[in-house]
Coordinates of C-alpha atoms and ligand atoms in Angstrom, one line a residue:
X1 CA 13.4 -72.7 -35.5
X2 CA 15.3 -71.6 -38.6
X3 CA 18.8 -73.0 -39.2
X4 CA 21.8 -70.8 -39.5
X5 CA 22.9 -69.7 -42.9
X6 CA 24.4 -72.3 -45.2
X7 CA 26.2 -70.4 -48.0
X8 CA 28.4 -73.4 -48.7
X9 CA 25.4 -75.3 -49.9
X10 CA 24.4 -72.5 -52.2
X11 CA 21.5 -71.4 -50.0
X12 CA 21.0 -68.9 -47.2
X13 CA 18.3 -68.8 -44.6
X14 CA 16.3 -65.6 -43.9
X15 CA 17.6 -65.0 -40.4
X16 CA 16.3 -61.6 -39.5
X17 CA 14.1 -58.8 -40.9
X18 CA 13.8 -55.3 -39.7
X19 CA 11.2 -52.8 -40.5
X20 CA 11.9 -49.0 -40.5
X21 CA 9.3 -46.3 -40.7
X22 CA 10.7 -43.3 -42.6
X23 CA 9.1 -39.8 -42.2
X24 CA 9.8 -38.3 -45.6
X25 CA 8.3 -35.1 -47.0
X26 CA 7.7 -34.2 -50.6
X27 CA 9.5 -31.3 -52.0
X28 CA 6.1 -30.0 -53.3
X29 CA 2.6 -31.3 -53.1
X30 CA 1.7 -34.1 -55.5
X31 CA -1.8 -33.3 -57.0
X32 CA -3.8 -36.1 -58.7
X33 CA -7.4 -36.6 -59.2
X34 CA -7.7 -38.8 -56.1
X35 CA -6.1 -36.1 -53.8
X36 CA -3.0 -34.3 -52.7
X37 CA 0.1 -36.0 -51.2
X38 CA 2.3 -33.8 -49.1
X39 CA 3.8 -36.1 -46.5
X40 CA 5.3 -39.4 -47.6
X41 CA 5.8 -42.0 -44.9
X42 CA 7.8 -44.9 -46.3
X43 CA 8.2 -48.4 -44.8
X44 CA 11.5 -50.0 -45.7
X45 CA 12.7 -53.5 -45.0
X46 CA 16.2 -54.8 -44.1
X47 CA 16.6 -58.5 -44.5
X48 CA 19.6 -60.7 -43.6
X49 CA 20.1 -64.1 -45.2
X50 CA 23.2 -66.2 -45.2
X51 CA 25.2 -63.2 -44.0
X52 CA 23.9 -61.1 -47.0
X53 CA 22.0 -57.9 -46.4
X54 CA 19.1 -56.7 -48.6
X55 CA 16.8 -53.7 -48.6
X56 CA 13.3 -53.4 -49.9
X57 CA 10.8 -50.5 -50.0
X58 CA 7.0 -50.6 -49.6
X59 CA 5.2 -48.3 -52.1
X60 CA 2.0 -47.9 -50.0
X61 CA 1.1 -44.2 -49.5
X62 CA 0.0 -42.5 -46.3
X63 CA -3.7 -43.0 -47.0
X64 CA -5.7 -45.7 -48.8
X65 CA -6.9 -43.3 -51.4
X66 CA -4.9 -44.3 -54.5
X67 CA -4.8 -48.1 -53.8
X68 CA -6.4 -50.0 -50.9
X69 CA -3.1 -50.5 -49.1
X70 CA -1.6 -47.7 -47.0
X71 CA 1.7 -47.4 -45.1
X72 CA 0.5 -48.1 -41.6
X73 CA -1.5 -51.0 -42.7
X74 CA 1.4 -52.4 -44.7
X75 CA 3.6 -52.1 -41.6
X76 CA 1.2 -54.2 -39.5
X77 CA 0.7 -56.8 -42.3
X78 CA 4.5 -57.1 -42.7
X79 CA 5.2 -57.3 -39.0
X80 CA 2.4 -59.7 -38.0
X81 CA 1.8 -61.8 -41.1
X82 CA 4.4 -61.6 -43.9
X83 CA 7.8 -61.4 -42.1
X84 CA 7.0 -64.4 -39.7
X85 CA 6.2 -66.5 -42.8
X86 CA 9.4 -65.5 -44.5
X87 CA 11.8 -66.1 -41.6
X88 CA 13.5 -69.4 -42.1
X89 CA 13.0 -69.5 -45.9
X90 CA 16.0 -70.7 -47.8
X91 CA 17.2 -68.4 -50.6
X92 CA 19.6 -69.3 -53.4
X93 CA 22.8 -67.3 -52.8
X94 CA 25.0 -68.9 -55.4
X95 CA 24.7 -69.5 -59.1
X96 CA 23.7 -67.7 -62.3
X97 CA 22.1 -64.3 -61.5
X98 CA 18.9 -65.0 -63.4
X99 CA 18.5 -68.4 -61.7
X100 CA 19.0 -66.7 -58.3
X101 CA 16.5 -64.0 -59.1
X102 CA 13.8 -66.4 -60.2
X103 CA 14.6 -68.9 -57.4
X104 CA 14.2 -66.1 -54.9
X105 CA 11.0 -64.9 -56.4
X106 CA 9.6 -68.4 -56.2
X107 CA 10.8 -69.0 -52.6
X108 CA 9.3 -65.7 -51.3
X109 CA 6.1 -66.3 -53.3
X110 CA 5.7 -69.8 -51.8
X111 CA 6.4 -68.5 -48.2
X112 CA 3.7 -65.7 -48.5
X113 CA 1.2 -67.6 -50.7
X114 CA -1.5 -68.1 -48.1
X115 CA -1.8 -64.3 -47.4
X116 CA -4.3 -62.8 -49.7
X117 CA -3.8 -59.4 -51.4
X118 CA -1.4 -56.9 -50.0
X119 CA 0.8 -56.7 -53.1
X120 CA 2.8 -53.7 -52.0
X121 CA 3.7 -55.2 -48.6
X122 CA 4.7 -58.5 -50.3
X123 CA 6.7 -56.6 -53.0
X124 CA 8.8 -54.9 -50.2
X125 CA 9.8 -58.3 -48.8
X126 CA 10.5 -59.8 -52.2
X127 CA 12.6 -56.7 -53.1
X128 CA 14.7 -57.1 -49.9
X129 CA 15.2 -60.8 -50.6
X130 CA 16.2 -60.3 -54.2
X131 CA 18.6 -57.5 -53.1
X132 CA 20.3 -59.7 -50.6
X133 CA 20.6 -62.6 -53.0
X134 CA 22.0 -60.5 -55.9
X135 CA 24.2 -58.5 -53.5
X136 CA 25.7 -61.7 -52.2
X137 CA 26.8 -62.7 -55.7
X138 CA 27.9 -59.2 -56.7
X139 CA 25.2 -59.0 -59.4
X140 CA 22.9 -56.2 -60.4
X141 CA 19.1 -56.7 -60.9
X142 CA 19.5 -55.4 -64.5
X143 CA 22.0 -58.2 -65.2
X144 CA 19.7 -60.8 -63.8
X145 CA 16.9 -59.4 -66.0
X146 CA 19.0 -59.4 -69.1
X147 CA 18.7 -55.6 -69.3
X148 CA 21.7 -54.2 -71.1
X149 CA 20.8 -50.5 -71.3
X150 CA 22.9 -48.1 -69.2
X151 CA 20.1 -45.5 -69.2
X152 CA 16.4 -45.4 -69.9
X153 CA 14.1 -42.5 -70.9
X154 CA 12.1 -40.8 -68.2
X155 CA 8.8 -38.9 -68.3
X156 CA 7.7 -36.1 -66.1
X157 CA 4.4 -35.7 -64.3
X158 CA 2.5 -32.4 -64.2
X159 CA 0.1 -32.0 -61.3
X160 CA -3.7 -31.5 -61.8
X161 CA -4.9 -27.9 -62.1
X162 CA -7.6 -26.2 -64.1
X163 CA -5.2 -23.4 -64.9
X164 CA -3.7 -23.6 -68.4
X165 CA -0.9 -21.3 -67.4
X166 CA 0.1 -23.5 -64.6
X167 CA 0.2 -26.6 -66.8
X168 CA 2.3 -24.8 -69.4
X169 CA 4.7 -23.5 -66.8
X170 CA 5.2 -26.9 -65.3
X171 CA 5.6 -28.5 -68.7
X172 CA 8.2 -25.9 -69.6
X173 CA 10.1 -26.6 -66.4
X174 CA 10.0 -30.4 -67.2
X175 CA 11.3 -29.9 -70.7
X176 CA 14.1 -27.7 -69.5
X177 CA 15.3 -30.6 -67.4
X178 CA 15.3 -32.8 -70.5
X179 CA 12.3 -35.0 -70.0
X180 CA 11.2 -36.8 -73.1
X181 CA 7.5 -37.1 -72.3
X182 CA 5.0 -35.2 -70.2
X183 CA 2.0 -36.6 -68.4
X184 CA -0.6 -34.2 -67.2
X185 CA -2.9 -35.2 -64.3
X186 CA -6.5 -34.4 -65.1
X187 CA -9.9 -34.5 -63.5
X188 CA -13.4 -33.3 -64.5
X189 CA -13.1 -29.5 -65.0
X190 CA -9.4 -29.6 -65.3
X191 CA -8.8 -31.4 -68.6
X192 CA -9.1 -30.0 -72.1
X193 CA -8.1 -26.5 -71.2
X194 CA -4.8 -27.2 -69.5
X195 CA -4.0 -30.1 -72.0
X196 CA -5.0 -28.0 -75.0
X197 CA -2.7 -25.1 -73.9
X198 CA 0.2 -27.5 -73.5
X199 CA -0.5 -29.0 -77.0
X200 CA -0.8 -25.6 -78.7
X201 CA 2.6 -24.6 -77.2
X202 CA 4.3 -27.9 -78.1
X203 CA 2.6 -29.5 -81.1
X204 CA 5.1 -32.4 -81.3
X205 CA 5.5 -33.2 -77.6
X206 CA 4.9 -36.8 -76.5
X207 CA 2.0 -35.9 -74.2
X208 CA -0.4 -38.1 -72.2
X209 CA -3.1 -37.6 -69.6
X210 CA -3.8 -39.4 -66.3
X211 CA -7.3 -39.1 -64.8
X212 CA -6.7 -41.5 -61.9
X213 CA -10.2 -42.9 -62.3
X214 CA -12.1 -39.6 -61.6
X215 CA -14.6 -39.7 -64.5
X216 CA -18.1 -41.1 -64.1
X217 CA -21.6 -40.4 -65.3
X218 CA -22.0 -37.1 -67.2
X219 CA -18.4 -36.1 -66.9
X220 CA -17.3 -38.9 -69.2
X221 CA -18.6 -37.0 -72.2
X222 CA -15.9 -34.3 -71.7
X223 CA -13.2 -36.9 -72.6
X224 CA -14.2 -36.7 -76.3
X225 CA -12.7 -33.2 -76.3
X226 CA -9.3 -34.8 -75.8
X227 CA -9.3 -36.7 -79.0
X228 CA -8.0 -33.8 -81.2
X229 CA -5.0 -33.4 -79.0
X230 CA -3.1 -36.4 -80.2
X231 CA -2.3 -37.8 -76.8
X232 CA 0.0 -40.8 -76.6
X233 CA -2.6 -42.2 -74.2
X234 CA -5.4 -41.4 -71.7
X235 CA -4.6 -43.2 -68.4
X236 CA -7.3 -44.7 -66.2
X237 CA -10.3 -42.4 -67.0
X238 CA -12.8 -44.5 -65.1
X239 CA -12.9 -46.3 -61.8
X240 CA -10.5 -49.2 -61.3
X241 CA -13.3 -51.9 -61.3
X242 CA -15.2 -50.4 -64.3
X243 CA -13.5 -52.5 -67.0
X244 CA -16.8 -52.7 -69.0
X245 CA -17.0 -49.0 -69.0
X246 CA -13.4 -48.7 -70.2
X247 CA -14.2 -51.1 -73.0
X248 CA -17.2 -49.0 -74.1
X249 CA -15.1 -45.8 -73.9
X250 CA -12.2 -47.4 -75.8
X251 CA -14.6 -48.1 -78.7
X252 CA -15.8 -44.4 -78.7
X253 CA -12.4 -42.6 -78.4
X254 CA -9.6 -42.3 -80.9
X255 CA -7.2 -41.7 -78.0
X256 CA -5.6 -44.9 -76.8
X257 CA -6.6 -45.9 -73.3
X258 CA -4.1 -47.1 -70.7
X259 CA -5.0 -48.8 -67.4
X260 CA -3.1 -48.4 -64.2
X261 CA -5.3 -48.7 -61.0
X262 CA -7.3 -51.5 -62.7
X263 CA -4.1 -53.7 -62.7
X264 CA -3.8 -55.1 -59.2
X265 CA -2.4 -58.5 -60.1
X266 CA -0.9 -60.0 -63.3
X267 CA -4.1 -61.9 -64.2
X268 CA -5.9 -58.5 -64.5
X269 CA -3.9 -57.9 -67.7
X270 CA -5.6 -60.9 -69.3
X271 CA -9.1 -59.5 -68.5
X272 CA -8.2 -56.1 -69.9
X273 CA -7.0 -57.7 -73.1
X274 CA -10.0 -60.0 -73.4
X275 CA -12.5 -57.1 -72.9
X276 CA -10.7 -54.7 -75.1
X277 CA -10.7 -52.3 -72.1
X278 CA -7.4 -50.6 -73.1
X279 CA -4.6 -50.9 -75.6
X280 CA -1.8 -50.5 -73.1
X281 CA -1.1 -51.0 -69.4
X282 CA 1.0 -48.9 -66.9
X283 CA 3.2 -51.4 -65.1
X284 CA 3.8 -50.7 -61.4
X285 CA 5.7 -53.6 -59.9
X286 CA 4.7 -52.9 -56.3
X287 CA 1.0 -52.7 -57.2
X288 CA 1.0 -56.2 -58.7
X289 CA 3.1 -57.9 -56.0
X290 CA 6.8 -57.2 -56.9
X291 CA 9.4 -58.0 -59.5
X292 CA 8.2 -61.5 -60.2
X293 CA 4.6 -60.4 -60.7
X294 CA 5.7 -57.5 -62.9
X295 CA 7.6 -59.9 -65.2
X296 CA 4.5 -62.1 -65.3
X297 CA 2.3 -59.0 -66.1
X298 CA 4.7 -58.1 -69.0
X299 CA 4.4 -61.6 -70.4
X300 CA 0.7 -61.6 -70.2
X301 CA 0.5 -58.1 -71.8
X302 CA 2.6 -59.2 -74.8
X303 CA 0.5 -62.3 -75.2
X304 CA -2.7 -60.2 -75.2
X305 CA -1.2 -57.7 -77.7
X306 CA -1.2 -54.9 -75.1
X307 CA 1.5 -52.2 -74.9
X308 CA 3.4 -51.9 -71.6
X309 CA 5.3 -49.0 -70.0
X310 CA 6.6 -48.4 -66.5
X311 CA 4.8 -46.3 -63.9
X312 CA 6.1 -44.9 -60.7
X313 CA 4.9 -44.5 -57.1
X314 CA 6.6 -41.6 -55.3
X315 CA 9.3 -43.9 -54.2
X316 CA 12.8 -43.4 -52.8
X317 CA 15.9 -44.0 -55.0
X318 CA 15.6 -47.7 -54.1
X319 CA 12.2 -48.3 -55.6
X320 CA 13.1 -46.0 -58.5
X321 CA 16.1 -48.2 -59.2
X322 CA 13.9 -51.3 -59.5
X323 CA 11.5 -49.4 -61.8
X324 CA 14.4 -48.2 -64.0
X325 CA 15.7 -51.7 -64.4
X326 CA 12.2 -52.9 -65.4
X327 CA 11.9 -50.0 -67.8
X328 CA 14.9 -51.3 -69.6
X329 CA 13.1 -54.5 -70.5
X330 CA 12.6 -54.7 -74.3
X331 CA 9.4 -53.4 -75.9
X332 CA 8.4 -50.7 -73.4
X333 CA 6.1 -48.4 -75.4
X334 CA 6.6 -45.1 -73.5
X335 CA 9.2 -43.5 -71.3
X336 CA 8.5 -44.4 -67.6
X337 CA 7.4 -42.3 -64.7
X338 CA 10.9 -42.5 -63.3
X339 CA 11.2 -39.2 -61.6
X340 CA 14.5 -37.3 -61.7
X341 CA 15.9 -34.2 -60.0
X342 CA 12.5 -32.8 -59.3
X343 CA 11.2 -35.9 -57.6
X344 CA 10.2 -35.6 -54.1
X345 CA 12.7 -36.0 -51.3
X346 CA 16.2 -35.5 -52.6
X347 CA 17.4 -34.0 -49.4
X348 CA 16.0 -36.6 -47.1
X349 CA 16.1 -39.8 -49.2
X350 CA 18.5 -42.2 -47.6
X351 CA 18.9 -44.0 -50.9
X352 CA 19.5 -40.8 -52.8
X353 CA 18.0 -39.8 -56.1
X354 CA 18.3 -42.0 -59.2
X355 CA 21.0 -40.4 -61.4
X356 CA 19.3 -38.3 -64.0
X357 CA 20.7 -36.4 -67.0
X358 CA 19.2 -35.3 -70.4
X359 CA 15.9 -36.9 -69.8
X360 CA 17.2 -40.3 -68.9
X361 CA 17.9 -42.1 -65.6
X362 CA 20.8 -44.4 -65.1
X363 CA 20.1 -48.1 -64.6
X364 CA 21.7 -49.4 -61.4
X365 CA 24.7 -51.5 -62.3
X366 CA 26.2 -52.1 -58.8
X367 CA 25.3 -55.2 -56.7
X368 CA 21.7 -55.7 -55.7
X369 CA 18.5 -54.0 -56.9
X370 CA 19.7 -50.5 -55.9
X371 CA 22.0 -48.4 -53.7
X372 CA 22.5 -49.1 -50.0
X373 CA 21.1 -46.4 -47.7
X374 CA 23.2 -43.7 -46.2
X375 CA 23.3 -44.6 -42.5
X376 CA 23.2 -41.0 -41.3
X377 CA 20.3 -40.1 -43.6
X378 CA 18.5 -43.2 -42.5
X379 CA 18.9 -42.3 -38.8
X380 CA 17.6 -38.8 -39.4
X381 CA 14.3 -39.9 -41.0
X382 CA 13.6 -43.3 -39.3
X383 CA 11.2 -42.7 -36.4
X384 CA 10.3 -46.4 -35.7
X385 CA 12.1 -49.7 -36.0
X386 CA 11.0 -53.2 -35.2
X387 CA 13.3 -56.3 -35.5
X388 CA 11.8 -59.7 -36.3
X389 CA 13.6 -62.9 -35.7
X390 CA 12.5 -66.6 -35.7
X391 CA 10.6 -67.5 -32.5
X392 CA 12.7 -69.3 -29.9
X393 CA 12.0 -73.0 -29.8
X394 CA 12.0 -72.9 -25.9
X395 CA 8.8 -72.4 -24.2
Ligands
MG1 MG1 -1.6 -43.5 -63.2

């Protein structure tokens, strides 16, 4: 049985973890090459350790179409496998913020080490533990990371459509909001025409494309038509496991390649670098296993000479706050997919939108990794709740 909290000794024991299932809805459908997202169930975690409260968010989407995790699967893995392993773990509640951050990452990693895969579910628990530890000491994640920036530049994402007029209209709306960079989702048959129209209208725009792994076989030849457009990068043209194909394509195209879905753990960055499969990677902390894994991936990318920038996952204001802090790390090569006022569920999001102005989002400077949820908003959208505590020692 876990002991009670021991803040006087500088450590607190994970005493309880609650899971909540939030039924959120996107303000508009999110169209990518892999499909359309309209509903957005979100699993959130509330963790108590040494009297401190922390919140975490699981980035898994409704269906396993983008990555192999999905929200209901993550709920079960958290409830039945991850949370029972974390209960009773001692977290460092006192000391230097960076030491507490890295001590917590190590403690959570050790507790969950024998569960394979499931990076998004693990990332949710790590986020909640880090939030509790930093909140207990009144420190912000950005402080623990050594990120001094008050704001970071944000990029907009334009949905996939073969209609050039639609791409131009969506880009115009994004630029009117102040976004510094536009990423257009593409797929075979919906690529050079919409991207070309955007480029003709804005010759100097920082423009990139994301294919979400939809090109294969004969359709790959069409990607050569993107080279004259001066894209900042072409993201994930081929399937996630086709690193050899990406290496061959990178040698043929002038457009820099960026990999996203191919990066499912920090060590994947080493392989991308060794094969020359891309010149940059899109960092998504939840997709590699959390904040600790993201920092590891950044170190590996730098060692391999790869550029890094921060992606996004249709998250609430909590996950976005973590991404914004990571986007403030030195050397990010492009503005991050950090959302803003057009992002998804402003009305419903219990954590609220990340503050956005003039194409930049604010880095969270309050205690913890992000804002606490609004209790009323949380009640309105939470349809399921399960509380997990250490098993009683009595038979
Ligand atoms: Mg992507």
